[in-house]
PDB file of C-alpha atoms in Angstrom:
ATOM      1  CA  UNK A1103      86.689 113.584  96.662  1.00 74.00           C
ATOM      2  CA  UNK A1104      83.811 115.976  97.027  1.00 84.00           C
ATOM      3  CA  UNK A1105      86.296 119.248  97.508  1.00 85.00           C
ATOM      4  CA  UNK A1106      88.726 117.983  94.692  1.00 84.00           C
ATOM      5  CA  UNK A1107      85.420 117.383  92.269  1.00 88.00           C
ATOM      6  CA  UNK A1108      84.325 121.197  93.510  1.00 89.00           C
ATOM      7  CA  UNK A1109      87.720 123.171  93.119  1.00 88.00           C
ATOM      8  CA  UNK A1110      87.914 120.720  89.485  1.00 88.00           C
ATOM      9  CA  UNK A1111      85.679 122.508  88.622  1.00 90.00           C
ATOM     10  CA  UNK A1112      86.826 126.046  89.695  1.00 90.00           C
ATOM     11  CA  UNK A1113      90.011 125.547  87.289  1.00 90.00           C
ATOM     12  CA  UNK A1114      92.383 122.870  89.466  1.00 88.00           C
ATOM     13  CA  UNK A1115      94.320 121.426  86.939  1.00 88.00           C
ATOM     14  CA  UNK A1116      96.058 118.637  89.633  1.00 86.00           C
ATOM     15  CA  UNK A1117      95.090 115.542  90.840  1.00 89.00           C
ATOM     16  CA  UNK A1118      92.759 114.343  93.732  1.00 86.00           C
ATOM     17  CA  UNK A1119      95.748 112.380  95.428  1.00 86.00           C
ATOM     18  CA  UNK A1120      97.497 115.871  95.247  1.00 87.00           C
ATOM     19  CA  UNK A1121      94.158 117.318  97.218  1.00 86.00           C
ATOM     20  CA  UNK A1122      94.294 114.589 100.314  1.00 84.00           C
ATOM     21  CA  UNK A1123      97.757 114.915 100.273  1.00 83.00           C
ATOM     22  CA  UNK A1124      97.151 119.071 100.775  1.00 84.00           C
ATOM     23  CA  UNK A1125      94.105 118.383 103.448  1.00 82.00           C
ATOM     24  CA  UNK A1126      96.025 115.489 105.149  1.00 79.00           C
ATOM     25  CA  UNK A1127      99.088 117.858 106.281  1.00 77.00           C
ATOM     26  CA  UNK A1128      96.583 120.363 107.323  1.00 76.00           C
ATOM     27  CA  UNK A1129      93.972 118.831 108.986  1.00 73.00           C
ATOM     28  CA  UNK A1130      93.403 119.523 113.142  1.00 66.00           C
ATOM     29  CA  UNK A1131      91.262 116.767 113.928  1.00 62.00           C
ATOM     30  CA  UNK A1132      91.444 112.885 113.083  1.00 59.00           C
ATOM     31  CA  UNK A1133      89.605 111.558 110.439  1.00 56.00           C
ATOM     32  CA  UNK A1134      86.076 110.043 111.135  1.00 58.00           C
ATOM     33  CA  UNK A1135      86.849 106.445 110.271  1.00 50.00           C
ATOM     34  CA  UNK A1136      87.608 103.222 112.036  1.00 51.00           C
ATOM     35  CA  UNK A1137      90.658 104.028 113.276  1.00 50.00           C
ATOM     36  CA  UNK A1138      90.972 105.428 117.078  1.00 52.00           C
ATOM     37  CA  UNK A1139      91.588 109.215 117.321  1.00 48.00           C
ATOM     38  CA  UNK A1140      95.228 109.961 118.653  1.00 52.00           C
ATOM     39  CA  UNK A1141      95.982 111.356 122.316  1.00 50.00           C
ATOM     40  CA  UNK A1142      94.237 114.784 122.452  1.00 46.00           C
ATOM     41  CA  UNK A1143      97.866 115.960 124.357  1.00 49.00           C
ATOM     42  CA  UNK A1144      99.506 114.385 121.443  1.00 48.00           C
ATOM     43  CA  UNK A1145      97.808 116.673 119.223  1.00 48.00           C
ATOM     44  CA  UNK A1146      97.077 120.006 121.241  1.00 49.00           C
ATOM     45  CA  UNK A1147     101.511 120.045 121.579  1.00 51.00           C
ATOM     46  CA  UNK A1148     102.323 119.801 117.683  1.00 51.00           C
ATOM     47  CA  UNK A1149     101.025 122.175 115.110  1.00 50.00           C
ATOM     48  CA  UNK A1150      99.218 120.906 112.469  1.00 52.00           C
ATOM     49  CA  UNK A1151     101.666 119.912 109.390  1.00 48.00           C
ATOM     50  CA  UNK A1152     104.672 119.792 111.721  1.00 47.00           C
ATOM     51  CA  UNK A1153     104.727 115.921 112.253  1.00 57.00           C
ATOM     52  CA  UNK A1154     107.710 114.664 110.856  1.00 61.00           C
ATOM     53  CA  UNK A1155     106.856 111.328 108.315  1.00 76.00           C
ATOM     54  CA  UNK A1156     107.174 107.559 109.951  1.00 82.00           C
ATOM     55  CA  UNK A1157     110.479 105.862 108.407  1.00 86.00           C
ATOM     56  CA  UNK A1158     109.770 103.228 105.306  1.00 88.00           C
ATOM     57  CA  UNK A1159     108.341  99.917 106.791  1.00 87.00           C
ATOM     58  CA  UNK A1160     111.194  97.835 107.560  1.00 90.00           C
ATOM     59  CA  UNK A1161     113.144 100.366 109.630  1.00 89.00           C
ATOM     60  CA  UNK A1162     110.384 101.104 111.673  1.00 89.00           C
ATOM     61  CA  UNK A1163     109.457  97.603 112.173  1.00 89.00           C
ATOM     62  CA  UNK A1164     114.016  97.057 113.045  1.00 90.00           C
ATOM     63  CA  UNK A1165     112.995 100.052 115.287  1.00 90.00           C
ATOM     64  CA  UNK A1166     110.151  98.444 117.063  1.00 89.00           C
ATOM     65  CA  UNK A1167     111.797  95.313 118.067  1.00 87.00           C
ATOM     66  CA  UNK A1168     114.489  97.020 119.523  1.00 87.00           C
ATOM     67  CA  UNK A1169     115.223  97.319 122.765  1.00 84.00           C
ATOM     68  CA  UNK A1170     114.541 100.824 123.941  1.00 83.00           C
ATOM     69  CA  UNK A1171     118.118 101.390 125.821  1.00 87.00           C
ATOM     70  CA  UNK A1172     119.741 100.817 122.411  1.00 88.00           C
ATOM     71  CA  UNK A1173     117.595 103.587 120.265  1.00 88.00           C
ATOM     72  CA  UNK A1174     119.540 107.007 120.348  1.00 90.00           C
ATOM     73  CA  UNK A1175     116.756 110.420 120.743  1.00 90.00           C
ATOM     74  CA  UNK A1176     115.659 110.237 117.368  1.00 89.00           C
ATOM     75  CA  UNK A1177     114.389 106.807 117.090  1.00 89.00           C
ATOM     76  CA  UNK A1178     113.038 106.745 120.157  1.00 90.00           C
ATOM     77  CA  UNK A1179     110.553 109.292 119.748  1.00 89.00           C
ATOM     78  CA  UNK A1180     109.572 107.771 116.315  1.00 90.00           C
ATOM     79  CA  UNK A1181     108.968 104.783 118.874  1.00 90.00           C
ATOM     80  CA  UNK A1182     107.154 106.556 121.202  1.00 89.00           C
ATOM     81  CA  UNK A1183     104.966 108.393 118.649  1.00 89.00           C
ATOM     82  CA  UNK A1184     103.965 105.190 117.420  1.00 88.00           C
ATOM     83  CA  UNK A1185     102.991 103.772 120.850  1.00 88.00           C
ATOM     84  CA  UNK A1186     100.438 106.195 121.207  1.00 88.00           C
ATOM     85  CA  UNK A1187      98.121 103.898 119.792  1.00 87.00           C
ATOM     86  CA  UNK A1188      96.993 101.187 122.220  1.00 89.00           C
ATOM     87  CA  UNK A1189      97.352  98.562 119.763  1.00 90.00           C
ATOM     88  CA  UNK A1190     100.553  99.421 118.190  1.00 89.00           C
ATOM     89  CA  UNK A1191     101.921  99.670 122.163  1.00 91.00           C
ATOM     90  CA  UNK A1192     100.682  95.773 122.503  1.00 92.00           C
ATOM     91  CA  UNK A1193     102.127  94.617 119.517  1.00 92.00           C
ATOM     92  CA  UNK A1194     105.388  96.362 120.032  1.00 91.00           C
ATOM     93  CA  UNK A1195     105.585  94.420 123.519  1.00 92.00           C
ATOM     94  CA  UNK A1196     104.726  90.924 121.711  1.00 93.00           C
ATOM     95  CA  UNK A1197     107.226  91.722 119.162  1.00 92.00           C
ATOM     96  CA  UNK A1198     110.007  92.680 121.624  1.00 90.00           C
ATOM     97  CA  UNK A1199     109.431  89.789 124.448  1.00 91.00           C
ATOM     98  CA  UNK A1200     109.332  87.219 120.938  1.00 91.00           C
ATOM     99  CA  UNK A1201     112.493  88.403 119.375  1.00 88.00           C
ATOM    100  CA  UNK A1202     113.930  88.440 122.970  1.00 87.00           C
ATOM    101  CA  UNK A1203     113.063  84.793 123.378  1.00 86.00           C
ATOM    102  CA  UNK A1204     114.678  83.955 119.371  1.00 84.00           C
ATOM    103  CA  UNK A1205     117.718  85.761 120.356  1.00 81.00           C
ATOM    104  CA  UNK A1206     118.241  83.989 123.440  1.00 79.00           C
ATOM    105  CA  UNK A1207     117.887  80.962 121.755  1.00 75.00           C
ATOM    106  CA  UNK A1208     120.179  81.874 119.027  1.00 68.00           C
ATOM    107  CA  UNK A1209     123.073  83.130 120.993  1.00 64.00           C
ATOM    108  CA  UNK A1210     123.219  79.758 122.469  1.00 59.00           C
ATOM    109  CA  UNK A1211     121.989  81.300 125.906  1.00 56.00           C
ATOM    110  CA  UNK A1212     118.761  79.111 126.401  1.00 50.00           C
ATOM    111  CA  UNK A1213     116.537  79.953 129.163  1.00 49.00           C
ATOM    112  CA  UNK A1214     117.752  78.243 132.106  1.00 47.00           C
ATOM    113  CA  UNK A1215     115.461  75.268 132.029  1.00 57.00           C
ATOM    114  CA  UNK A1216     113.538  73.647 129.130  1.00 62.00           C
ATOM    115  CA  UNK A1217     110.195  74.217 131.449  1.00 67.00           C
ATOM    116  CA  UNK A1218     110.916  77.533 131.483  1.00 74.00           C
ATOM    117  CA  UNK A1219     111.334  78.373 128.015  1.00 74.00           C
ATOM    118  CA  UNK A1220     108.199  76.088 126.811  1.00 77.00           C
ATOM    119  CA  UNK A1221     106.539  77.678 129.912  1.00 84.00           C
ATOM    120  CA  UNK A1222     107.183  81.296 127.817  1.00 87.00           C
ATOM    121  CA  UNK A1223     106.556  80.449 124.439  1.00 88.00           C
ATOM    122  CA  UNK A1224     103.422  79.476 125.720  1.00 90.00           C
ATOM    123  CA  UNK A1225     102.884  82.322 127.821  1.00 92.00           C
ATOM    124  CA  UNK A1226     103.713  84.536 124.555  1.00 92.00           C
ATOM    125  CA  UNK A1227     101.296  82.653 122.615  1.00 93.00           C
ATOM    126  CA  UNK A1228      98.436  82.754 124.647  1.00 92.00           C
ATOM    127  CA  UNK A1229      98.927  86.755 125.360  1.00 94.00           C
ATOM    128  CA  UNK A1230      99.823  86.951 121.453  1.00 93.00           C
ATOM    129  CA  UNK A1231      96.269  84.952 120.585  1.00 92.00           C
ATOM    130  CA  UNK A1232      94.328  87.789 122.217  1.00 91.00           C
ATOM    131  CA  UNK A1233      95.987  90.495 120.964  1.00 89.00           C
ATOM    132  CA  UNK A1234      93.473  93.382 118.654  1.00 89.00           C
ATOM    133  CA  UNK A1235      95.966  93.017 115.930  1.00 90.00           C
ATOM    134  CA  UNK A1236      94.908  89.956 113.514  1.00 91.00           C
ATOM    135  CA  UNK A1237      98.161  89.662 112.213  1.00 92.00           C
ATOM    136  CA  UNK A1238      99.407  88.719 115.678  1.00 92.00           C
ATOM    137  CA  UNK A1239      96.824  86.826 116.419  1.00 93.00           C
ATOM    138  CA  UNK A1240      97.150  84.661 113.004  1.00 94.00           C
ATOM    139  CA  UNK A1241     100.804  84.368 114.037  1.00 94.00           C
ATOM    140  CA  UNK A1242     100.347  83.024 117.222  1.00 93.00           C
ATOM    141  CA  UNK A1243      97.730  80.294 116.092  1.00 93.00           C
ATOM    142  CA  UNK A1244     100.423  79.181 113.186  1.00 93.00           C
ATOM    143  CA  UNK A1245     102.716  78.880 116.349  1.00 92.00           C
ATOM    144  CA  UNK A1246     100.231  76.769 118.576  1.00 92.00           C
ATOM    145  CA  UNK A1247      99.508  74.511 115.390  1.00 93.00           C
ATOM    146  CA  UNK A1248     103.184  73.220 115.367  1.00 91.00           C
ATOM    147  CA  UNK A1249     103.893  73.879 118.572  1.00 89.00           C
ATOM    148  CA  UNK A1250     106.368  71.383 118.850  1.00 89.00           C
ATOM    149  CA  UNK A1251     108.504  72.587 115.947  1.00 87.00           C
ATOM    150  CA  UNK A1252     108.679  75.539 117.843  1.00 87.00           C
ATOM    151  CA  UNK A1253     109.748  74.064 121.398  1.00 85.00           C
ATOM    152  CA  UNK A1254     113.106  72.065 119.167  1.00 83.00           C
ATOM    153  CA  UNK A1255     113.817  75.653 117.636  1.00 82.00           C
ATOM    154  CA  UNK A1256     113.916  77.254 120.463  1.00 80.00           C
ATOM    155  CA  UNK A1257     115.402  74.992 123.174  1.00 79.00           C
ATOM    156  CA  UNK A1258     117.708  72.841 120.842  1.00 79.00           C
ATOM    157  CA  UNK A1259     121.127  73.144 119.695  1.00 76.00           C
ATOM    158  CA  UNK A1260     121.243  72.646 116.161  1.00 76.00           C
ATOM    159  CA  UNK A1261     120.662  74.462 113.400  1.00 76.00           C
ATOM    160  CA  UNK A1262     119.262  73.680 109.818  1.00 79.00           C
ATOM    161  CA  UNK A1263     121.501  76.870 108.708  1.00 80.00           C
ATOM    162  CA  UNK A1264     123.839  75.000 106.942  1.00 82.00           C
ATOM    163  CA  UNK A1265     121.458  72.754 104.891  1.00 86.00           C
ATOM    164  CA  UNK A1266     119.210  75.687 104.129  1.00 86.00           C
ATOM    165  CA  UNK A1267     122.284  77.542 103.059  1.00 86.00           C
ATOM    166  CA  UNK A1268     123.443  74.767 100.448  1.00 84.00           C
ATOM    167  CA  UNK A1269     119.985  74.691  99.195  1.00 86.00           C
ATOM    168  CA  UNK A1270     120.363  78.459  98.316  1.00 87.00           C
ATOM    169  CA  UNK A1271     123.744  77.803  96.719  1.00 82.00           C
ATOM    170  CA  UNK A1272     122.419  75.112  94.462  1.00 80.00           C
ATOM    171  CA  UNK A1273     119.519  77.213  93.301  1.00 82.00           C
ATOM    172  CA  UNK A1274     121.414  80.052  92.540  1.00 80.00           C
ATOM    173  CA  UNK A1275     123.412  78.189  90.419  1.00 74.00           C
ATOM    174  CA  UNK A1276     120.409  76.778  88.688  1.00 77.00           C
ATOM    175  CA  UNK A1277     119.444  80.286  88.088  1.00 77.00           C
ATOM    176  CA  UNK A1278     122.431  81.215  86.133  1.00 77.00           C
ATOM    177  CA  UNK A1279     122.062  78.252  84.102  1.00 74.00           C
ATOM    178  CA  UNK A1280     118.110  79.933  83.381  1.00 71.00           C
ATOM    179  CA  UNK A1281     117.242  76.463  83.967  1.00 68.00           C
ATOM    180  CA  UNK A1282     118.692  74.602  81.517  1.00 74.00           C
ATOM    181  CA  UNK A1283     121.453  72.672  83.548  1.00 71.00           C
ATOM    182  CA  UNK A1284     120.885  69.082  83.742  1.00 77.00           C
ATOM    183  CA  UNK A1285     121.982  66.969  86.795  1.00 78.00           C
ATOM    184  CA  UNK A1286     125.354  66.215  85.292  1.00 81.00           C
ATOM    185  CA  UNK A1287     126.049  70.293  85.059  1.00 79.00           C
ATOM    186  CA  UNK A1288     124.793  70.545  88.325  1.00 77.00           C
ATOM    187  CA  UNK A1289     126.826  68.173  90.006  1.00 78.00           C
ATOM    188  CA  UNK A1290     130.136  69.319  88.424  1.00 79.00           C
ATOM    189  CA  UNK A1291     129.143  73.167  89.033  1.00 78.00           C
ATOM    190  CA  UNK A1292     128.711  72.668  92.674  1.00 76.00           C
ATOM    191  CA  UNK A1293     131.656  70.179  93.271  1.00 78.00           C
ATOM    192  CA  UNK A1294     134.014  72.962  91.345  1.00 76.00           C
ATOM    193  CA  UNK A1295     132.727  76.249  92.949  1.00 69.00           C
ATOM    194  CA  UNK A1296     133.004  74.254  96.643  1.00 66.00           C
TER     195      UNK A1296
END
């Protein structure tokens, strides 16, 4: 703020965003803050400015539970750029082994013995519980608190898909009404769209 209040002053007509924007490309050396400073190889190989920019939130995050033998060159030095950080690196893991353990589930491939799979959803959860990132951590201690929900999602059969998805048909509906279908309108709506 101080250098955008200083060239302000010298005749800048554009914004202070527009400033840490400028400075931010530029800059050689991390910012003093909170966060930790990134690998000093990391940052002696790449000019400053020439870091290409992270992809939006929700690819990164597809890109981070992937596993690596699936991500082409590309992605996988977005990955790798992002497990520079220590923390990142541990949540990364968490995420991967936890999506490993859904996807078994889900493809109807459940670990080979119910012991076993409690055995590693509580193996995730305790390494998840200790993680630096509070996010995971918060996670993990929703997990523990209905642990036995958790156990029947993962090691049973059945699904609650189909429910769930009549639930969303019925509301949708009741959107298009704007809420002013009664029970009677309902009723004949969903029995004549089915």
């Amino acid at each position: 703020m101080a250098l955008w209040r200083e060239i302000r002053e010298q005749g800048y007509p554009g914004t202070s965003r527009q400033v840490h924007r400028f400075v931010a490309e530029r800059r050689t050396r991390p910012v003093r803050s909170g966060r930790k400073p990134r690998s000093a190889k990391a940052s002696a190989s790449e000019p400053p400015g020439s870091e290409t920019l992270l992809p939006p939130a929700r690819q990164l995050a597809w890109l981070l539970v992937q596993p690596t033998s699936v991500l082409n060159e590309s992605e996988a030095a977005v990955v790798s750029r992002v497990e520079q950080d220590d923390t990142a690196r541990a949540v990364t893991g968490l995420a991967r082994r936890f999506t490993a353990l859904v996807r078994a589930a889900g493809k109807g491939n459940p670990v080979a013995d119910d012991r076993d799979a409690a055995a590693d959803i509580e193996a995730w959860i305790t390494k998840a519980r200790t993680c630096e990132a509070p996010a995971i951590a918060t996670f993990a201690s929703g997990l523990e608190a209905d642990i036995a929900a958790v156990r029947a999602a993962l090691m049973e059969p059945w699904s609650s898909g189909q429910a769930e998805g009549q639930v969303n048909r019925l509301k949708l509906i009741k959107r298009q009404c704007y809420g002013r279908a009664g029970l009677n309108l309902l009723k004949r709506r969903m029995v004549l769209a089915a």
